[in-house]
PDB file of C-alpha atoms in Angstrom:
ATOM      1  CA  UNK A   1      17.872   4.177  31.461  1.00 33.00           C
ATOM      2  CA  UNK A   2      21.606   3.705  30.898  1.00 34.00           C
ATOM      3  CA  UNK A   3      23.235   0.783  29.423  1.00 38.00           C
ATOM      4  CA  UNK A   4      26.341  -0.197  30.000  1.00 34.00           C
ATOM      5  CA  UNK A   5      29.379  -0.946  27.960  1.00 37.00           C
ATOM      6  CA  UNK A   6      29.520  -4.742  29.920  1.00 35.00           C
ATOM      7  CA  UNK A   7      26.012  -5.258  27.845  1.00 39.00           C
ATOM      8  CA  UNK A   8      24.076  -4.784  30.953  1.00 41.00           C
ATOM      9  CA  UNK A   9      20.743  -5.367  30.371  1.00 45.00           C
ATOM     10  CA  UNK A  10      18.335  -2.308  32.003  1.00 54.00           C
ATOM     11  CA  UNK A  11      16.584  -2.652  34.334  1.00 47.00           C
ATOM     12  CA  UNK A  12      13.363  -4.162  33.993  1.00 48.00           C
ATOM     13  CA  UNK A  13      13.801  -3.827  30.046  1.00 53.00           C
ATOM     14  CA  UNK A  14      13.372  -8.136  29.666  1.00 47.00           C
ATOM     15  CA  UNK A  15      10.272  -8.178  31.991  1.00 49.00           C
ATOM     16  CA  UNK A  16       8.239  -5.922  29.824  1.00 51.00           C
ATOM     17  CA  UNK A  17       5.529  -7.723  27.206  1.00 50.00           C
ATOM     18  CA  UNK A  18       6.805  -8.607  24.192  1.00 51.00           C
ATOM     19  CA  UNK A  19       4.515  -6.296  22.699  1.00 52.00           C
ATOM     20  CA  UNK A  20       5.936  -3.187  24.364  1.00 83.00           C
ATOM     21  CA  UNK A  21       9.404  -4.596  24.111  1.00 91.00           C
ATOM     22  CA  UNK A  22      10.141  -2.527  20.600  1.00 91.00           C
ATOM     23  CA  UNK A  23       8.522   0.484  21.937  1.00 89.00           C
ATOM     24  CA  UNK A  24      11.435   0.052  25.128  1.00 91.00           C
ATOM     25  CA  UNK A  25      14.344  -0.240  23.431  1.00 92.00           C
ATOM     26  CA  UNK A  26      13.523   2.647  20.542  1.00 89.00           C
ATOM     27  CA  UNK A  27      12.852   4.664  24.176  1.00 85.00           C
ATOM     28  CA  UNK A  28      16.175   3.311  25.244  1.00 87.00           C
ATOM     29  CA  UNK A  29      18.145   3.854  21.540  1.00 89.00           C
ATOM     30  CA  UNK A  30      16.481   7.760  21.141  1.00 83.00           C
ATOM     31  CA  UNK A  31      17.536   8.883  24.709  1.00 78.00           C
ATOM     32  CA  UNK A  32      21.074   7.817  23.666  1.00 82.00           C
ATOM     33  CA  UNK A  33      20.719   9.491  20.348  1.00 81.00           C
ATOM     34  CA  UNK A  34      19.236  12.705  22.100  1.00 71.00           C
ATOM     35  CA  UNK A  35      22.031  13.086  24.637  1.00 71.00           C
ATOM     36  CA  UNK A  36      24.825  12.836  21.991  1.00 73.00           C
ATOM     37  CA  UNK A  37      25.762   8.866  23.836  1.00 81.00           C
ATOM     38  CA  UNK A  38      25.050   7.674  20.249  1.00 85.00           C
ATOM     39  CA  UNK A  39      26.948  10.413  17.708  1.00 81.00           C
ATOM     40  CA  UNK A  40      25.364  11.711  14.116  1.00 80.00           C
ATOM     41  CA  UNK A  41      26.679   9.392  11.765  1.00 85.00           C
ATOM     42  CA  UNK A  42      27.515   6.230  13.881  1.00 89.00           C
ATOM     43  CA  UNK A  43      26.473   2.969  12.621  1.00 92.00           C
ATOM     44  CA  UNK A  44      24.481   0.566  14.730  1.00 92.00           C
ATOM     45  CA  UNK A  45      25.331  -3.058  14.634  1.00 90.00           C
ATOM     46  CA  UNK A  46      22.140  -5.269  14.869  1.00 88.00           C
ATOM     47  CA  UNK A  47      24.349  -7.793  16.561  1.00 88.00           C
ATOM     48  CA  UNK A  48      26.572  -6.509  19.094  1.00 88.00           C
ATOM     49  CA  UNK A  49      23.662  -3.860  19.975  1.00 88.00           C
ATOM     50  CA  UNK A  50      20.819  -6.690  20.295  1.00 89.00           C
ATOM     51  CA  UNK A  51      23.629  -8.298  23.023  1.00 89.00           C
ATOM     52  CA  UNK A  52      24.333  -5.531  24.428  1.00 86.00           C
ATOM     53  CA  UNK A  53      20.325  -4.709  25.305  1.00 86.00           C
ATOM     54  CA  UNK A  54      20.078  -8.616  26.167  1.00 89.00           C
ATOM     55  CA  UNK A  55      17.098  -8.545  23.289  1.00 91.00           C
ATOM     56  CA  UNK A  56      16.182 -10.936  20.331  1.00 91.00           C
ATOM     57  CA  UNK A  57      17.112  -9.081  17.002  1.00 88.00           C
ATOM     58  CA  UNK A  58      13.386  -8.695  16.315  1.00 90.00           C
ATOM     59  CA  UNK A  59      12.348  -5.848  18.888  1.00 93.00           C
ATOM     60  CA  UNK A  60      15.147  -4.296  17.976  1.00 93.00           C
ATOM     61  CA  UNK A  61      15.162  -4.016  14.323  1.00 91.00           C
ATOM     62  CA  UNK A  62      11.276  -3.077  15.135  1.00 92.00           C
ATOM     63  CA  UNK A  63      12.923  -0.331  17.096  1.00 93.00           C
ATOM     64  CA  UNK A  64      14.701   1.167  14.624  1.00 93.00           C
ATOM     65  CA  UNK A  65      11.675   1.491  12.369  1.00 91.00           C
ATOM     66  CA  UNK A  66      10.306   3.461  15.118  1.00 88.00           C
ATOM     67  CA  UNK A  67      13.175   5.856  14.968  1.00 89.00           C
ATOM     68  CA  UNK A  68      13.830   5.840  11.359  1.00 88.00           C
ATOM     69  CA  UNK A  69       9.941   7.511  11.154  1.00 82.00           C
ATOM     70  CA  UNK A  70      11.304  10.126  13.558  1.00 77.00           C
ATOM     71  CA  UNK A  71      13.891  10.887  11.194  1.00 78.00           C
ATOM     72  CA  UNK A  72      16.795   9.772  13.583  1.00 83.00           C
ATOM     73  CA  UNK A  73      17.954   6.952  12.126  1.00 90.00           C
ATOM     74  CA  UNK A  74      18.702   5.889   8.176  1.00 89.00           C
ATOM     75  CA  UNK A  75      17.975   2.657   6.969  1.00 90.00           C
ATOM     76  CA  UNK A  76      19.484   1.109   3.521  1.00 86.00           C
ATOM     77  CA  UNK A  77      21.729  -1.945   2.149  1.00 82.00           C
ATOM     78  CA  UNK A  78      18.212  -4.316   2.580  1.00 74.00           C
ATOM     79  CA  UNK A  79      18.360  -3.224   6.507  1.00 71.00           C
ATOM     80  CA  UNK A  80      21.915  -4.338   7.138  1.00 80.00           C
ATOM     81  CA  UNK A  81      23.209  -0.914   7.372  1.00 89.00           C
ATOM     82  CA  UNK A  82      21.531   1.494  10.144  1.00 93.00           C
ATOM     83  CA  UNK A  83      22.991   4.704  10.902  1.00 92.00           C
ATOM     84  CA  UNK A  84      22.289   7.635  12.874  1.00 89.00           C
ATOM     85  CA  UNK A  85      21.438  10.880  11.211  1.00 83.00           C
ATOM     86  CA  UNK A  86      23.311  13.673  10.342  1.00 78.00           C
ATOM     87  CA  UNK A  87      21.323  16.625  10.615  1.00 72.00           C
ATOM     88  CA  UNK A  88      20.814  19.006   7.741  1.00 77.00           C
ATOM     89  CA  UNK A  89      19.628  22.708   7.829  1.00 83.00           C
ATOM     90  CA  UNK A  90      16.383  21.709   5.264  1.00 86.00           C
ATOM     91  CA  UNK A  91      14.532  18.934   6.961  1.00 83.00           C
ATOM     92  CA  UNK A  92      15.223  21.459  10.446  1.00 85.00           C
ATOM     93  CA  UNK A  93      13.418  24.009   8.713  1.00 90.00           C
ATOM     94  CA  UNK A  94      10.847  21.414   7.314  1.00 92.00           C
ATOM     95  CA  UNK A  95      10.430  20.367  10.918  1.00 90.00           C
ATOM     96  CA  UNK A  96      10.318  23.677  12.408  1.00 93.00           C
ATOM     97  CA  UNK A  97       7.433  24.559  10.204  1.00 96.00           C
ATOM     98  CA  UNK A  98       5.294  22.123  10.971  1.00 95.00           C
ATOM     99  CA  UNK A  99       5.737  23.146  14.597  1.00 96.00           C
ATOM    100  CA  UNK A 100       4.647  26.670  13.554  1.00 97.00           C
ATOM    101  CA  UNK A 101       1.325  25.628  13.639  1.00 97.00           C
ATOM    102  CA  UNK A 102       1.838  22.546  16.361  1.00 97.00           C
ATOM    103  CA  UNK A 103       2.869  25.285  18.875  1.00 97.00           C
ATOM    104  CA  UNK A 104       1.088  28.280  17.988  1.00 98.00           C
ATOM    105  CA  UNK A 105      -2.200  25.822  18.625  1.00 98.00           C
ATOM    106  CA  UNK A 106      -0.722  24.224  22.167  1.00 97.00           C
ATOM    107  CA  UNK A 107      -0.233  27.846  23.482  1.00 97.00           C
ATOM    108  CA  UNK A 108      -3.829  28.506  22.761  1.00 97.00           C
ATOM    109  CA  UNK A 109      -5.114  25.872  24.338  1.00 97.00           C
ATOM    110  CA  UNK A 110      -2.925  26.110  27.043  1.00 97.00           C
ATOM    111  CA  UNK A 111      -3.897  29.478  27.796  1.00 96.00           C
ATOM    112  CA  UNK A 112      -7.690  27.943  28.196  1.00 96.00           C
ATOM    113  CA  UNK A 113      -6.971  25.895  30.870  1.00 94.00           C
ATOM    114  CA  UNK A 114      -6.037  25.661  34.671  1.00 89.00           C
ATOM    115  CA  UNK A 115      -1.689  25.894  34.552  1.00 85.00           C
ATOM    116  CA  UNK A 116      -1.272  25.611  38.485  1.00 84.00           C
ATOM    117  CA  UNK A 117       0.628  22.870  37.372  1.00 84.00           C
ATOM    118  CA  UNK A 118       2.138  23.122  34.529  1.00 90.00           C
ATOM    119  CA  UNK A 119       3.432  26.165  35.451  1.00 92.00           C
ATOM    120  CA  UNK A 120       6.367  25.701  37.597  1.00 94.00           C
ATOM    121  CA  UNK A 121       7.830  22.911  35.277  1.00 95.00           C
ATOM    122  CA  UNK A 122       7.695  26.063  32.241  1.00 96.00           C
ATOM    123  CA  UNK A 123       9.533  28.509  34.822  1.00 96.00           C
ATOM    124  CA  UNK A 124      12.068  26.148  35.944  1.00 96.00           C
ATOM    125  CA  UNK A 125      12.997  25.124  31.869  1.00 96.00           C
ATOM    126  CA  UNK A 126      13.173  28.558  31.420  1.00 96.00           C
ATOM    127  CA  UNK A 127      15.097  29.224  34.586  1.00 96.00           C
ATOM    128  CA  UNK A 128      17.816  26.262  32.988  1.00 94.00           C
ATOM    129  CA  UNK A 129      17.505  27.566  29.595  1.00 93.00           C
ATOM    130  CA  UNK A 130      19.063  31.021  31.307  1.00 92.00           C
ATOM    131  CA  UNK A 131      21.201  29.127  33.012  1.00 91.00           C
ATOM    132  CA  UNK A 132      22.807  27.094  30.251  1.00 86.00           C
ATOM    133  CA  UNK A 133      23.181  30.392  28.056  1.00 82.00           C
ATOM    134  CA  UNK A 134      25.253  32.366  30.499  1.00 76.00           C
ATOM    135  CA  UNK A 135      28.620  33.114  31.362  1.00 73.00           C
ATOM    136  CA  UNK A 136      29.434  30.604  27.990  1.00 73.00           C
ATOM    137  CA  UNK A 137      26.844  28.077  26.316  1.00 75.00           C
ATOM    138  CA  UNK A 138      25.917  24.750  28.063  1.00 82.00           C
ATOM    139  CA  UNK A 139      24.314  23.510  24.652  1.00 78.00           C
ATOM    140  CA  UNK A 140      23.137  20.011  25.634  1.00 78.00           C
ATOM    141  CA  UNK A 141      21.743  21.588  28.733  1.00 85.00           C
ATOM    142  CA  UNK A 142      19.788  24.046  26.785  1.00 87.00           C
ATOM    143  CA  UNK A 143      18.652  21.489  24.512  1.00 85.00           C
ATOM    144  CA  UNK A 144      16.947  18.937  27.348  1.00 87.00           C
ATOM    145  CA  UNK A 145      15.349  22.376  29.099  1.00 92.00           C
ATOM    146  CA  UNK A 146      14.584  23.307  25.713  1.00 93.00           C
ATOM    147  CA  UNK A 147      12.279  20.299  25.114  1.00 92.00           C
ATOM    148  CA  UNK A 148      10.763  20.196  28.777  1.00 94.00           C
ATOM    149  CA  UNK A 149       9.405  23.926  28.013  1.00 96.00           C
ATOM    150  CA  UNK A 150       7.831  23.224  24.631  1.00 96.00           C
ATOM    151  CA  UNK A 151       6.465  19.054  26.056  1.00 95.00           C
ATOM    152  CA  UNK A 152       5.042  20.995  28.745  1.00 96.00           C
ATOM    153  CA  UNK A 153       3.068  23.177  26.906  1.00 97.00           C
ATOM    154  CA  UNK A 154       1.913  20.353  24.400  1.00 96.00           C
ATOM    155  CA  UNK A 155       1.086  18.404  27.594  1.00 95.00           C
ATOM    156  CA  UNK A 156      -0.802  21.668  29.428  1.00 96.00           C
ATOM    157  CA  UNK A 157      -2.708  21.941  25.913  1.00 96.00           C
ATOM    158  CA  UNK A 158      -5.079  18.725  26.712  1.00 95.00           C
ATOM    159  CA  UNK A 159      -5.457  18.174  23.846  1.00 96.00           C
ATOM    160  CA  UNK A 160      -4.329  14.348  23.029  1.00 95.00           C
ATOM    161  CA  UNK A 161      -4.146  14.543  19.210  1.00 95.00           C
ATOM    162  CA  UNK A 162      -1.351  16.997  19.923  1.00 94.00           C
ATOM    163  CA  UNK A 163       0.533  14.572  22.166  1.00 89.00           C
ATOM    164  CA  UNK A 164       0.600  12.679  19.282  1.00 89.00           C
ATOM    165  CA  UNK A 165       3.806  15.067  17.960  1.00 92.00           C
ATOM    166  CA  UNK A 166       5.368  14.523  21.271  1.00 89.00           C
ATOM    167  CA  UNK A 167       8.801  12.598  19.223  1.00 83.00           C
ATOM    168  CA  UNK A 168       8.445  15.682  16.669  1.00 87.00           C
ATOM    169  CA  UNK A 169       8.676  18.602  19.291  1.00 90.00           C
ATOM    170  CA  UNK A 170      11.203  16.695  21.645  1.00 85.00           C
ATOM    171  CA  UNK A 171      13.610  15.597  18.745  1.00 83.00           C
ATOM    172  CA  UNK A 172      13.382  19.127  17.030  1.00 86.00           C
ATOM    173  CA  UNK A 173      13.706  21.013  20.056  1.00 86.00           C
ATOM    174  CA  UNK A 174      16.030  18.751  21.831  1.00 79.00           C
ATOM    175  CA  UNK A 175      17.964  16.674  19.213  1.00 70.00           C
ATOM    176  CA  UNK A 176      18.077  18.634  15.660  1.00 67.00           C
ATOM    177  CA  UNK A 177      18.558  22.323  16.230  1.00 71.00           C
ATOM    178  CA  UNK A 178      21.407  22.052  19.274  1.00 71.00           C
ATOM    179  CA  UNK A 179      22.914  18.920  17.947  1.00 68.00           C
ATOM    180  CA  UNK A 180      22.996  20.651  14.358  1.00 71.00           C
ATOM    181  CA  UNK A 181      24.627  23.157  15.796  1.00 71.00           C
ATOM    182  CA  UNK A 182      26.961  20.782  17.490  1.00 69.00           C
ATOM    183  CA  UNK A 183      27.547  19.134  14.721  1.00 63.00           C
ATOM    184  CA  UNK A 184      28.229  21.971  12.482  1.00 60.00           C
ATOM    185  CA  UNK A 185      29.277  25.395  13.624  1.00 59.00           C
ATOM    186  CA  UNK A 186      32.403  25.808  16.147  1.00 61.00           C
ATOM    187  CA  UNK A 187      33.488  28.888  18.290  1.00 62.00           C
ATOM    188  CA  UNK A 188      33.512  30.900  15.888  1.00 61.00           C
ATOM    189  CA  UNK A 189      29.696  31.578  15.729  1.00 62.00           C
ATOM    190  CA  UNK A 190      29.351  30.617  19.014  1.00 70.00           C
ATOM    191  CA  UNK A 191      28.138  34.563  20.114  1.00 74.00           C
ATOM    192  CA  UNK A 192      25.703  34.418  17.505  1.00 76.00           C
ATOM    193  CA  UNK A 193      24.214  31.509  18.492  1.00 78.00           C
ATOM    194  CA  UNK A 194      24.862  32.662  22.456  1.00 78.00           C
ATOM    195  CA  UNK A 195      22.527  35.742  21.197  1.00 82.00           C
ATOM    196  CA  UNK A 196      20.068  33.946  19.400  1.00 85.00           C
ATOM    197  CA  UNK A 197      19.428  31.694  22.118  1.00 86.00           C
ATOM    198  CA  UNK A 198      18.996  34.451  25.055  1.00 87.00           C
ATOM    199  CA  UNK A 199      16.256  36.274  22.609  1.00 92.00           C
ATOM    200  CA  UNK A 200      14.567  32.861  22.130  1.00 93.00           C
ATOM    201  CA  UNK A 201      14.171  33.125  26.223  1.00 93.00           C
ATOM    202  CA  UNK A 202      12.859  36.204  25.706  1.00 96.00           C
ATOM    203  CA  UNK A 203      10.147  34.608  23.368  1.00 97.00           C
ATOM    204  CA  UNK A 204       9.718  31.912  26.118  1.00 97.00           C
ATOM    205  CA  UNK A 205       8.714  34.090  29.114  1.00 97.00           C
ATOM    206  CA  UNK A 206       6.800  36.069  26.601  1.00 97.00           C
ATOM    207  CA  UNK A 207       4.844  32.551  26.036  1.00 97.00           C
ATOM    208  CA  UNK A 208       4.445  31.972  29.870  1.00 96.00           C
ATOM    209  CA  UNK A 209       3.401  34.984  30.756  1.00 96.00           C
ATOM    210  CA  UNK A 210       0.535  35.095  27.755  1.00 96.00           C
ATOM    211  CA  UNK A 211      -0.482  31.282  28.787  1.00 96.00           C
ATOM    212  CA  UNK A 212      -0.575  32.364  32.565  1.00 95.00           C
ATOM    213  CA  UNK A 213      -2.879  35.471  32.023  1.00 95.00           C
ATOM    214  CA  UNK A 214      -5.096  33.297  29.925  1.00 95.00           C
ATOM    215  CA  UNK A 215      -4.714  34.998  26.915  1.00 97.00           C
ATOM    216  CA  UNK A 216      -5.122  32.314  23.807  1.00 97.00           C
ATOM    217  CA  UNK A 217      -4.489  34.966  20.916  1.00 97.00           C
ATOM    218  CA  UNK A 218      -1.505  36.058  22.782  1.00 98.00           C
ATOM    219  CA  UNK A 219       0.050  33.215  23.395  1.00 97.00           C
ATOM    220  CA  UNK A 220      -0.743  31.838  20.312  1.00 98.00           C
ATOM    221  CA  UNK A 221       1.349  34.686  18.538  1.00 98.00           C
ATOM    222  CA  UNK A 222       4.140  34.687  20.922  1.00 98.00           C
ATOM    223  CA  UNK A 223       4.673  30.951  20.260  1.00 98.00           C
ATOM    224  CA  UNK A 224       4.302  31.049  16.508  1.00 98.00           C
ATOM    225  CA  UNK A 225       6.265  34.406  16.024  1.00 97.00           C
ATOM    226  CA  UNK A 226       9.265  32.360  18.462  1.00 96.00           C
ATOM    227  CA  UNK A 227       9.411  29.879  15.630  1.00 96.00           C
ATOM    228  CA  UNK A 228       9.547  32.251  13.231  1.00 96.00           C
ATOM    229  CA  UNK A 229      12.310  33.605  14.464  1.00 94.00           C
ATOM    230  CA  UNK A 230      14.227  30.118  14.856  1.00 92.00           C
ATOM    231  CA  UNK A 231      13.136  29.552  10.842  1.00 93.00           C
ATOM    232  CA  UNK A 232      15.182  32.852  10.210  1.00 93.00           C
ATOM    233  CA  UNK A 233      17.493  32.324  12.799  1.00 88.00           C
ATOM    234  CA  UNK A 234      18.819  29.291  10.973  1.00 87.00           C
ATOM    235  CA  UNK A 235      17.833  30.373   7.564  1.00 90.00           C
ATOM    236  CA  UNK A 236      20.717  33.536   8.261  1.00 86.00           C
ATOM    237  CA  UNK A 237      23.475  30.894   9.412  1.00 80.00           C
ATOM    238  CA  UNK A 238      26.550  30.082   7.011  1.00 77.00           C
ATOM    239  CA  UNK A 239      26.380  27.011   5.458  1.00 72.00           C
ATOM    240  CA  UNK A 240      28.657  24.548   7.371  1.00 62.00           C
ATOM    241  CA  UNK A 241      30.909  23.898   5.009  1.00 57.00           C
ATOM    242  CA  UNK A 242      31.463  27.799   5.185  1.00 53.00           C
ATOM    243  CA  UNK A 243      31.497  28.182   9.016  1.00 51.00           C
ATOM    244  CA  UNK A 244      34.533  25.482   9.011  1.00 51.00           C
ATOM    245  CA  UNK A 245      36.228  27.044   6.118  1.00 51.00           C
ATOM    246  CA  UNK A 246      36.677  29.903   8.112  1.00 51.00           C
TER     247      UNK A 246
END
C-alpha cells in the first residue's frame, strides 16, 4: 500500500471500520518503516501525516501505540514528539533471544506437519536470500526474503499462539538486523557481513531440509543453533562508533 507524496489516500484505507482503521494505518506506517520509506530517526508529524493518510488524528495516534509496542517507534514530550527508532546492538540481541526459543519451537512443529505448501515459499526466500548476497549485497532484498523464510515457518508451525510473534520475527528479521546494519556499518565491513550472511543460508537450507524430512529435533537445532550464530555474529561486530572511525 503506497502513499503518495500528493496525500493520496490508499486505497480502500477510509472504507475500512473504524475499528480496524488503527490496525490499517500502523500496517500502512510499519511497511514504510520496514522498507527504509520512513528512515531511523525521522520524526512523524501527527498533522501533516494524519492529511496525508486522509485519517482523523485518533486512528493514527492509536497507530503509533501499536508500533511503539513493536519497538519501532519512540514516544515522549506528552505524545507530541514521535520518532522512528534507531536501532541499537542490545535490544537486537534482546530480540534475537527471545526468537531462540520462538524459532527453535516453529521448526519443530513444522517438521510435524504436511509442508507441500509451505515449502516452495521457504525455497524461493532462500533462493532470493542467495540471490541478494551475491556478486555484492542487495541488503533490503535480503531483509524482505529474510522475513518470508522465518513467517513461513511460524505460519507452517500451526500453531496460532506463535503467530502471535508474527511483528517480533518480521521486524527482527526484516527491519532491525539489516537496517542496523544499514544504519551503522559502511563498506568497510561489508565482506564480513557478505560472509556472515551466505553461512546464515547455509543454516537456512539446513532448516528446510530437517523440516522437509520431518525431523522435529533436527530442525529444532538447526533453527536455534542459526540464531545462535546471529547472537555471536553481532555480538563480534565493532561498535559503530568504531566501524565509522575507521
Amino acid at each position: 500500500m503506497a502513499v503518495t507524496q500528493q496525500g493520496n489516500v490508499p486505497a480502500g484505507l477510509l472504507n475500512r471500520p473504524q475499528t480496524r482503521l488503527a490496525d490499517e494505518v500502523a500496517h500502512l506506517l510499519r511497511d514504510l518503516i520496514l522498507r527504509g520509506e520512513l528512515e531511523p530517526g525521522s520524526q512523524l508529524l501527527q498533522i501533516q501525516l494524519a492529511e496525508r493518510l486522509g485519517v482523523s488524528r485518533t486512528p493514527l495516534r492509536e497507530a503509533f501505540r501499536i508500533l511503539e509496542r513493536d519497538g519501532l517507534l519512540k514516544i515522549s514530550n506528552g505524545n507530541k514528539t514521535v520518532e522512528v527508532v534507531e536501532f541499537d546492538r542490545g535490544p537486537l540481541i534482546e530480540t534475537y533471544q527471545v526468537r531462540e526459543v520462538i524459532d527453535g519451537l516453529a521448526a519443530r512443529l513444522a517438521a510435524r506437519r504436511d509442508l507441500s505448501t509451505a515449502a516452495p515459499t521457504l525455497e524461493r526466500a532462500i533462493e532470493r536470500m542467495e540471490a541478494a548476497a551475491e556478486p555484492g549485497l542487495d541488503i533490503t532484498e535480503y531483509g524482505e526474503a529474510h522475513a518470508e523464510f522465518h513467517l513461513a515457518i511460524l505460519e507452517a508451525s500451526g500453531n496460532s499462539r506463535l503467530k502471535d510473534f508474527e511483528s517480533l520475527v518480521r521486524i527482527s528479521a526484516q527491519m532491525q538486523l539489516t537496517r542496523y546494519l544499514k544504519q551503522n556499518y559502511d563498506e568497510d565491513l561489508d565482506a564480513a557481513i557478505s560472509d556472515a550472511i551466505r553461512v546464515g543460508n547455509e543454516h537456512h537450507r539446513e532448516i528446510l531440509t530437517a523440516i522437509t524430512n520431518g525431523d522435529s529435533r533436527a530442525a529444532e537445532r538447526s533453527a536455534t543453533r542459526h540464531i545462535r550464530a546471529t547472537i555471536k555474529f553481532l555480538e563480534g561486530l565493532p561498535e559503530p562508533s568504531e566501524a565509522s572511525a575507521k
